[in-house]
Amino acid sequence: MSAAHEQVPVNAPANLTAVLLVVAVTVGIGGYGLRSRSTPDFYVASRTVSPLRNAAAVSGEYLSAASYLGIAGLLATYGSTMLWYGVGYTAGYLVLLVLVAAPLRRSGAYTVSDFAEARLGSMAVRRTATVFVVLIGLLYQVPQLVGAGLALHTVLGAPAWSGTVLVTAVVLVSVITGGMRSVTLVQSVQYWLKLTALAVPALALLLVWRGVWHPGGGPAPAPVPVAHTASGHGGGQGLYSVYSLMVATFLGTMGLPHVTARFYTNPDGRAARRTTVGVLGLLGVFYLLPEVYGALGRRYAPGLAAAGRADTEVLLLPGHLVPGATGQLLTALVVAGAFAAFLSTCSGLALSVAAVLSQDLFGGDVRGFRRAAAPAVVVPCAIALLLPGSGMSVAHEVGLVFSVAASTFCPLLVLGIWWRRLTAAGAVAGMVVGGGLSAAAPTLALLGVGGCGRAGALLAEPAAWSVPAAFLTMVGVSLLTPGRVPAAASVMLARLHLPEALAAGPADRSAADGDRSSSAPVRSSRDGRR
């Protein structure tokens, strides 16, 4: 592919206008959060979010840079094998619906750490959960911020750090002013913006591909032969990588702190289930679109993938296939959706990290939440600015975060909700083993350990063995410590599984009044131990 084709001209004023409009809408809607005053407003939007709005908000924060840019880039680079990313990201909510959604809402918790302590009555479990919430939140935000820098550099020619700093500043303002209440509304609007921003250009690209529309009056661009072949995704090792990816995405969704936090905002367990069903539908529609960009990018602009710029396929393809003002308008629309993706996902992650830091370090009230929001946003920004890029796709980097989530919080939630004999020692051991293995293995792979053979594949995609290791460790240590099963385990399990009308306890009734403190479930468990 020629250099002229790779360097698609961009209409910087239109693209800048699109970015600024998204920023203005985000900050403007975030002003709604000025109505937030109480602690429940900031942590769980006072548990009054309707299933439809919550489904759009969950989808809005879940559809990150990996979904918006990364999947299309991987498809353009490696082909149909990468379709499993979209399938896995969606199917994870089916597992969450069946196993976790309603019981997690009935727990009355504000955060995963709250749930862990209330279920097992242990500060050690709480602290371990908090460490992994912060780790996952930080690791997940970094690719979003890197993607923002990449997008702004691609469509404006601005330095990469400018996109990172811009997203950080907007997220910080949104989170501090209104917490969960305002961010919920922002994310629900941003889902529809992202869907529109990908769907309209995708339809135009399909019309050009099929020869139905001839923009500019000339013939459609001719397909470019694919002259490169990506390595490392074939044979038995490629099959293992696919299976490991499926494990990570199917089970990692329930372990993402910003996803589980959403289910605390529903009025009850039934609403949590309805929210999850809505998310499945909304994600299913969205994930039809990156495939269009990936397939057409592989056909018409393979040079981007060959040059290591596959993550820019979505941003550049409309301008490549549709010349003139129409192509510039479509590019600006895609750019607007990309920034909505960066902002919504970073907002959700910052909320989840700020919530646990506030409760464990800053007192758990509104002032503490605001104080915790600063490091929750600024630290990943600093990491994104200081560390050089790994060379991996944004979607691949996010997939590794899913591996950590699947290896830590998935066993904790599944066993904590469905197995009475889980103990604090087992939970801590399982999270440490699973989290340590899933974080250390890809690091070793990046350092070149294992090479390109079977050992390298096992290290690069650890979920297939790190998740079973975490489950086995959690179960084994729990069975070795039967005397440490919490005395109130049966009561807590009844609360998780019985309808609210039968299992409602003091924490639920005070939550309904809208004035309980942020750590009420935790205090209740501590009171029980005393």
PDB file of N, CA and C in Angstrom, residues 1 5-10 65-66 68-77 146-157 198 205 290 293-294 296-298 301-321 330-331 334-335 338 342 392-395:
ATOM      1  N   MET A   1       0.849  -1.191   0.000  1.00  0.00           N
ATOM      2  CA  MET A   1       0.000   0.000   0.000  1.00  0.00           C
ATOM      3  C   MET A   1       0.885   1.241   0.000  1.00  0.00           C
ATOM      4  N   HIS A   5      -1.816   6.420   0.597  1.00  0.00           N
ATOM      5  CA  HIS A   5      -3.012   5.765   1.127  1.00  0.00           C
ATOM      6  C   HIS A   5      -2.951   5.630   2.635  1.00  0.00           C
ATOM      7  N   GLU A   6      -1.750   5.414   3.182  1.00  0.00           N
ATOM      8  CA  GLU A   6      -1.636   5.253   4.622  1.00  0.00           C
ATOM      9  C   GLU A   6      -1.897   6.566   5.354  1.00  0.00           C
ATOM     10  N   GLN A   7      -1.386   7.675   4.779  1.00  0.00           N
ATOM     11  CA  GLN A   7      -1.536   8.959   5.433  1.00  0.00           C
ATOM     12  C   GLN A   7      -2.796   9.641   4.892  1.00  0.00           C
ATOM     13  N   VAL A   8      -3.953   9.200   5.349  1.00  0.00           N
ATOM     14  CA  VAL A   8      -5.206   9.772   4.889  1.00  0.00           C
ATOM     15  C   VAL A   8      -5.318  11.201   5.405  1.00  0.00           C
ATOM     16  N   PRO A   9      -5.583  12.185   4.518  1.00  0.00           N
ATOM     17  CA  PRO A   9      -5.723  13.561   4.981  1.00  0.00           C
ATOM     18  C   PRO A   9      -6.847  13.683   6.003  1.00  0.00           C
ATOM     19  N   VAL A  10      -6.629  14.487   7.000  1.00  0.00           N
ATOM     20  CA  VAL A  10      -7.638  14.681   8.026  1.00  0.00           C
ATOM     21  C   VAL A  10      -8.094  16.121   8.030  1.00  0.00           C
ATOM     22  N   ALA A  65     -11.872   1.617  24.693  1.00  0.00           N
ATOM     23  CA  ALA A  65     -10.998   1.734  23.525  1.00  0.00           C
ATOM     24  C   ALA A  65     -10.774   0.377  22.872  1.00  0.00           C
ATOM     25  N   ALA A  66     -10.758  -0.692  23.670  1.00  0.00           N
ATOM     26  CA  ALA A  66     -10.570  -2.027  23.107  1.00  0.00           C
ATOM     27  C   ALA A  66     -11.712  -2.400  22.175  1.00  0.00           C
ATOM     28  N   TYR A  68     -13.941  -0.149  20.757  1.00  0.00           N
ATOM     29  CA  TYR A  68     -14.157   0.844  19.712  1.00  0.00           C
ATOM     30  C   TYR A  68     -13.048   0.831  18.665  1.00  0.00           C
ATOM     31  N   LEU A  69     -11.799   0.695  19.097  1.00  0.00           N
ATOM     32  CA  LEU A  69     -10.669   0.733  18.173  1.00  0.00           C
ATOM     33  C   LEU A  69      -9.962  -0.610  18.030  1.00  0.00           C
ATOM     34  N   GLY A  70      -9.788  -1.307  19.162  1.00  0.00           N
ATOM     35  CA  GLY A  70      -8.892  -2.458  19.183  1.00  0.00           C
ATOM     36  C   GLY A  70      -9.384  -3.675  18.432  1.00  0.00           C
ATOM     37  N   ILE A  71     -10.686  -3.995  18.537  1.00  0.00           N
ATOM     38  CA  ILE A  71     -11.192  -5.207  17.882  1.00  0.00           C
ATOM     39  C   ILE A  71     -11.042  -5.099  16.372  1.00  0.00           C
ATOM     40  N   ALA A  72     -11.408  -3.959  15.808  1.00  0.00           N
ATOM     41  CA  ALA A  72     -11.255  -3.777  14.366  1.00  0.00           C
ATOM     42  C   ALA A  72      -9.797  -3.914  13.958  1.00  0.00           C
ATOM     43  N   GLY A  73      -8.886  -3.372  14.767  1.00  0.00           N
ATOM     44  CA  GLY A  73      -7.468  -3.488  14.449  1.00  0.00           C
ATOM     45  C   GLY A  73      -6.975  -4.923  14.478  1.00  0.00           C
ATOM     46  N   LEU A  74      -7.425  -5.693  15.467  1.00  0.00           N
ATOM     47  CA  LEU A  74      -7.028  -7.098  15.535  1.00  0.00           C
ATOM     48  C   LEU A  74      -7.603  -7.899  14.373  1.00  0.00           C
ATOM     49  N   LEU A  75      -8.842  -7.622  14.005  1.00  0.00           N
ATOM     50  CA  LEU A  75      -9.442  -8.312  12.863  1.00  0.00           C
ATOM     51  C   LEU A  75      -8.683  -7.988  11.577  1.00  0.00           C
ATOM     52  N   ALA A  76      -8.302  -6.733  11.423  1.00  0.00           N
ATOM     53  CA  ALA A  76      -7.548  -6.353  10.228  1.00  0.00           C
ATOM     54  C   ALA A  76      -6.182  -7.013  10.200  1.00  0.00           C
ATOM     55  N   THR A  77      -5.616  -7.274  11.367  1.00  0.00           N
ATOM     56  CA  THR A  77      -4.277  -7.848  11.436  1.00  0.00           C
ATOM     57  C   THR A  77      -4.286  -9.366  11.337  1.00  0.00           C
ATOM     58  N   VAL A 146      -3.921   5.830  26.706  1.00  0.00           N
ATOM     59  CA  VAL A 146      -3.020   5.692  25.561  1.00  0.00           C
ATOM     60  C   VAL A 146      -3.813   5.788  24.257  1.00  0.00           C
ATOM     61  N   GLY A 147      -4.994   5.147  24.230  1.00  0.00           N
ATOM     62  CA  GLY A 147      -5.841   5.220  23.043  1.00  0.00           C
ATOM     63  C   GLY A 147      -6.292   6.641  22.752  1.00  0.00           C
ATOM     64  N   ALA A 148      -6.582   7.410  23.797  1.00  0.00           N
ATOM     65  CA  ALA A 148      -6.974   8.812  23.599  1.00  0.00           C
ATOM     66  C   ALA A 148      -5.838   9.604  22.972  1.00  0.00           C
ATOM     67  N   GLY A 149      -4.618   9.364  23.448  1.00  0.00           N
ATOM     68  CA  GLY A 149      -3.475  10.041  22.851  1.00  0.00           C
ATOM     69  C   GLY A 149      -3.269   9.644  21.402  1.00  0.00           C
ATOM     70  N   LEU A 150      -3.426   8.352  21.121  1.00  0.00           N
ATOM     71  CA  LEU A 150      -3.284   7.860  19.747  1.00  0.00           C
ATOM     72  C   LEU A 150      -4.327   8.493  18.837  1.00  0.00           C
ATOM     73  N   ALA A 151      -5.576   8.576  19.321  1.00  0.00           N
ATOM     74  CA  ALA A 151      -6.651   9.128  18.505  1.00  0.00           C
ATOM     75  C   ALA A 151      -6.408  10.600  18.197  1.00  0.00           C
ATOM     76  N   LEU A 152      -6.036  11.368  19.212  1.00  0.00           N
ATOM     77  CA  LEU A 152      -5.835  12.798  18.993  1.00  0.00           C
ATOM     78  C   LEU A 152      -4.636  13.039  18.077  1.00  0.00           C
ATOM     79  N   HIS A 153      -3.605  12.229  18.220  1.00  0.00           N
ATOM     80  CA  HIS A 153      -2.440  12.362  17.337  1.00  0.00           C
ATOM     81  C   HIS A 153      -2.812  12.004  15.900  1.00  0.00           C
ATOM     82  N   THR A 154      -3.658  10.987  15.729  1.00  0.00           N
ATOM     83  CA  THR A 154      -4.008  10.534  14.388  1.00  0.00           C
ATOM     84  C   THR A 154      -4.881  11.528  13.649  1.00  0.00           C
ATOM     85  N   VAL A 155      -5.864  12.096  14.319  1.00  0.00           N
ATOM     86  CA  VAL A 155      -6.848  12.932  13.619  1.00  0.00           C
ATOM     87  C   VAL A 155      -6.543  14.422  13.683  1.00  0.00           C
ATOM     88  N   LEU A 156      -5.635  14.842  14.583  1.00  0.00           N
ATOM     89  CA  LEU A 156      -5.298  16.258  14.694  1.00  0.00           C
ATOM     90  C   LEU A 156      -3.815  16.534  14.499  1.00  0.00           C
ATOM     91  N   GLY A 157      -2.998  15.499  14.619  1.00  0.00           N
ATOM     92  CA  GLY A 157      -1.561  15.710  14.583  1.00  0.00           C
ATOM     93  C   GLY A 157      -1.015  16.278  15.873  1.00  0.00           C
ATOM     94  N   LEU A 198     -20.373   4.778  15.174  1.00  0.00           N
ATOM     95  CA  LEU A 198     -19.848   3.650  14.400  1.00  0.00           C
ATOM     96  C   LEU A 198     -20.829   3.182  13.335  1.00  0.00           C
ATOM     97  N   LEU A 205     -19.715   2.847   4.496  1.00  0.00           N
ATOM     98  CA  LEU A 205     -18.632   2.007   3.976  1.00  0.00           C
ATOM     99  C   LEU A 205     -19.174   0.767   3.271  1.00  0.00           C
ATOM    100  N   PRO A 290     -17.683  -3.304  14.808  1.00  0.00           N
ATOM    101  CA  PRO A 290     -16.226  -3.372  14.611  1.00  0.00           C
ATOM    102  C   PRO A 290     -15.807  -4.383  13.548  1.00  0.00           C
ATOM    103  N   TYR A 293     -15.539  -2.688  10.139  1.00  0.00           N
ATOM    104  CA  TYR A 293     -14.307  -1.917   9.963  1.00  0.00           C
ATOM    105  C   TYR A 293     -13.095  -2.832   9.819  1.00  0.00           C
ATOM    106  N   GLY A 294     -13.060  -3.906  10.612  1.00  0.00           N
ATOM    107  CA  GLY A 294     -11.933  -4.815  10.517  1.00  0.00           C
ATOM    108  C   GLY A 294     -11.852  -5.508   9.171  1.00  0.00           C
ATOM    109  N   LEU A 296     -13.279  -4.561   6.228  1.00  0.00           N
ATOM    110  CA  LEU A 296     -12.999  -3.624   5.147  1.00  0.00           C
ATOM    111  C   LEU A 296     -11.593  -3.048   5.260  1.00  0.00           C
ATOM    112  N   GLY A 297     -11.112  -2.875   6.483  1.00  0.00           N
ATOM    113  CA  GLY A 297      -9.736  -2.417   6.646  1.00  0.00           C
ATOM    114  C   GLY A 297      -8.740  -3.439   6.129  1.00  0.00           C
ATOM    115  N   ARG A 298      -9.028  -4.703   6.364  1.00  0.00           N
ATOM    116  CA  ARG A 298      -8.150  -5.769   5.861  1.00  0.00           C
ATOM    117  C   ARG A 298      -8.174  -5.804   4.334  1.00  0.00           C
ATOM    118  N   ALA A 301      -7.182  -1.344   3.345  1.00  0.00           N
ATOM    119  CA  ALA A 301      -6.067  -0.618   3.958  1.00  0.00           C
ATOM    120  C   ALA A 301      -5.191  -1.538   4.792  1.00  0.00           C
ATOM    121  N   PRO A 302      -4.702  -2.640   4.217  1.00  0.00           N
ATOM    122  CA  PRO A 302      -3.880  -3.571   5.005  1.00  0.00           C
ATOM    123  C   PRO A 302      -2.548  -2.971   5.431  1.00  0.00           C
ATOM    124  N   GLY A 303      -2.120  -1.897   4.767  1.00  0.00           N
ATOM    125  CA  GLY A 303      -0.842  -1.296   5.133  1.00  0.00           C
ATOM    126  C   GLY A 303      -0.831  -0.743   6.536  1.00  0.00           C
ATOM    127  N   LEU A 304      -1.988  -0.353   7.069  1.00  0.00           N
ATOM    128  CA  LEU A 304      -2.035   0.157   8.435  1.00  0.00           C
ATOM    129  C   LEU A 304      -1.641  -0.922   9.430  1.00  0.00           C
ATOM    130  N   ALA A 305      -2.178  -2.131   9.235  1.00  0.00           N
ATOM    131  CA  ALA A 305      -1.826  -3.229  10.121  1.00  0.00           C
ATOM    132  C   ALA A 305      -0.366  -3.621   9.946  1.00  0.00           C
ATOM    133  N   ALA A 306       0.091  -3.633   8.701  1.00  0.00           N
ATOM    134  CA  ALA A 306       1.478  -4.011   8.445  1.00  0.00           C
ATOM    135  C   ALA A 306       2.449  -3.017   9.065  1.00  0.00           C
ATOM    136  N   ALA A 307       2.025  -1.755   9.178  1.00  0.00           N
ATOM    137  CA  ALA A 307       2.888  -0.727   9.752  1.00  0.00           C
ATOM    138  C   ALA A 307       2.714  -0.596  11.259  1.00  0.00           C
ATOM    139  N   GLY A 308       1.937  -1.497  11.884  1.00  0.00           N
ATOM    140  CA  GLY A 308       1.731  -1.421  13.316  1.00  0.00           C
ATOM    141  C   GLY A 308       0.746  -0.351  13.733  1.00  0.00           C
ATOM    142  N   ARG A 309      -0.120   0.086  12.832  1.00  0.00           N
ATOM    143  CA  ARG A 309      -1.092   1.136  13.126  1.00  0.00           C
ATOM    144  C   ARG A 309      -2.522   0.608  13.018  1.00  0.00           C
ATOM    145  N   ALA A 310      -2.714  -0.652  13.347  1.00  0.00           N
ATOM    146  CA  ALA A 310      -4.031  -1.260  13.165  1.00  0.00           C
ATOM    147  C   ALA A 310      -5.102  -0.585  14.016  1.00  0.00           C
ATOM    148  N   ASP A 311      -4.725  -0.056  15.173  1.00  0.00           N
ATOM    149  CA  ASP A 311      -5.721   0.581  16.045  1.00  0.00           C
ATOM    150  C   ASP A 311      -6.284   1.871  15.454  1.00  0.00           C
ATOM    151  N   THR A 312      -5.701   2.357  14.360  1.00  0.00           N
ATOM    152  CA  THR A 312      -6.229   3.563  13.718  1.00  0.00           C
ATOM    153  C   THR A 312      -7.186   3.245  12.570  1.00  0.00           C
ATOM    154  N   GLU A 313      -7.446   1.972  12.311  1.00  0.00           N
ATOM    155  CA  GLU A 313      -8.320   1.587  11.202  1.00  0.00           C
ATOM    156  C   GLU A 313      -9.668   2.300  11.272  1.00  0.00           C
ATOM    157  N   VAL A 314     -10.296   2.268  12.425  1.00  0.00           N
ATOM    158  CA  VAL A 314     -11.624   2.857  12.566  1.00  0.00           C
ATOM    159  C   VAL A 314     -11.578   4.353  12.290  1.00  0.00           C
ATOM    160  N   LEU A 315     -10.525   5.020  12.717  1.00  0.00           N
ATOM    161  CA  LEU A 315     -10.424   6.468  12.555  1.00  0.00           C
ATOM    162  C   LEU A 315     -10.130   6.879  11.121  1.00  0.00           C
ATOM    163  N   LEU A 316      -9.390   6.084  10.379  1.00  0.00           N
ATOM    164  CA  LEU A 316      -8.915   6.484   9.060  1.00  0.00           C
ATOM    165  C   LEU A 316      -9.706   5.899   7.902  1.00  0.00           C
ATOM    166  N   LEU A 317     -10.380   4.785   8.103  1.00  0.00           N
ATOM    167  CA  LEU A 317     -11.042   4.107   6.993  1.00  0.00           C
ATOM    168  C   LEU A 317     -12.146   4.943   6.336  1.00  0.00           C
ATOM    169  N   PRO A 318     -13.010   5.648   7.083  1.00  0.00           N
ATOM    170  CA  PRO A 318     -14.039   6.451   6.406  1.00  0.00           C
ATOM    171  C   PRO A 318     -13.449   7.478   5.445  1.00  0.00           C
ATOM    172  N   GLY A 319     -12.391   8.162   5.841  1.00  0.00           N
ATOM    173  CA  GLY A 319     -11.779   9.143   4.962  1.00  0.00           C
ATOM    174  C   GLY A 319     -11.089   8.514   3.767  1.00  0.00           C
ATOM    175  N   HIS A 320     -10.669   7.253   3.905  1.00  0.00           N
ATOM    176  CA  HIS A 320      -9.997   6.561   2.803  1.00  0.00           C
ATOM    177  C   HIS A 320     -10.987   6.122   1.728  1.00  0.00           C
ATOM    178  N   LEU A 321     -12.146   5.629   2.138  1.00  0.00           N
ATOM    179  CA  LEU A 321     -13.123   5.113   1.175  1.00  0.00           C
ATOM    180  C   LEU A 321     -14.117   6.165   0.712  1.00  0.00           C
ATOM    181  N   LEU A 330     -17.831  12.014   8.201  1.00  0.00           N
ATOM    182  CA  LEU A 330     -17.894  10.676   8.787  1.00  0.00           C
ATOM    183  C   LEU A 330     -16.711  10.449   9.730  1.00  0.00           C
ATOM    184  N   THR A 331     -15.536  10.942   9.341  1.00  0.00           N
ATOM    185  CA  THR A 331     -14.370  10.813  10.223  1.00  0.00           C
ATOM    186  C   THR A 331     -14.588  11.556  11.532  1.00  0.00           C
ATOM    187  N   VAL A 334     -16.793   9.522  13.795  1.00  0.00           N
ATOM    188  CA  VAL A 334     -16.065   8.408  14.412  1.00  0.00           C
ATOM    189  C   VAL A 334     -15.172   8.921  15.540  1.00  0.00           C
ATOM    190  N   VAL A 335     -14.541  10.057  15.328  1.00  0.00           N
ATOM    191  CA  VAL A 335     -13.676  10.637  16.357  1.00  0.00           C
ATOM    192  C   VAL A 335     -14.493  10.970  17.600  1.00  0.00           C
ATOM    193  N   ALA A 338     -15.115   7.845  19.492  1.00  0.00           N
ATOM    194  CA  ALA A 338     -13.907   7.353  20.150  1.00  0.00           C
ATOM    195  C   ALA A 338     -13.677   8.073  21.469  1.00  0.00           C
ATOM    196  N   PHE A 342     -13.443   6.677  25.427  1.00  0.00           N
ATOM    197  CA  PHE A 342     -12.381   6.915  26.408  1.00  0.00           C
ATOM    198  C   PHE A 342     -12.951   7.515  27.691  1.00  0.00           C
ATOM    199  N   MET A 392       1.627  -3.647  21.816  1.00  0.00           N
ATOM    200  CA  MET A 392       0.470  -4.510  21.697  1.00  0.00           C
ATOM    201  C   MET A 392      -0.762  -3.701  21.305  1.00  0.00           C
ATOM    202  N   SER A 393      -1.730  -4.387  20.727  1.00  0.00           N
ATOM    203  CA  SER A 393      -3.008  -3.758  20.448  1.00  0.00           C
ATOM    204  C   SER A 393      -3.689  -3.358  21.748  1.00  0.00           C
ATOM    205  N   VAL A 394      -4.499  -2.280  21.660  1.00  0.00           N
ATOM    206  CA  VAL A 394      -5.269  -1.863  22.822  1.00  0.00           C
ATOM    207  C   VAL A 394      -6.169  -2.995  23.294  1.00  0.00           C
ATOM    208  N   ALA A 395      -6.796  -3.710  22.350  1.00  0.00           N
ATOM    209  CA  ALA A 395      -7.687  -4.813  22.727  1.00  0.00           C
ATOM    210  C   ALA A 395      -6.920  -5.924  23.429  1.00  0.00           C
TER     211      ALA A 395
END
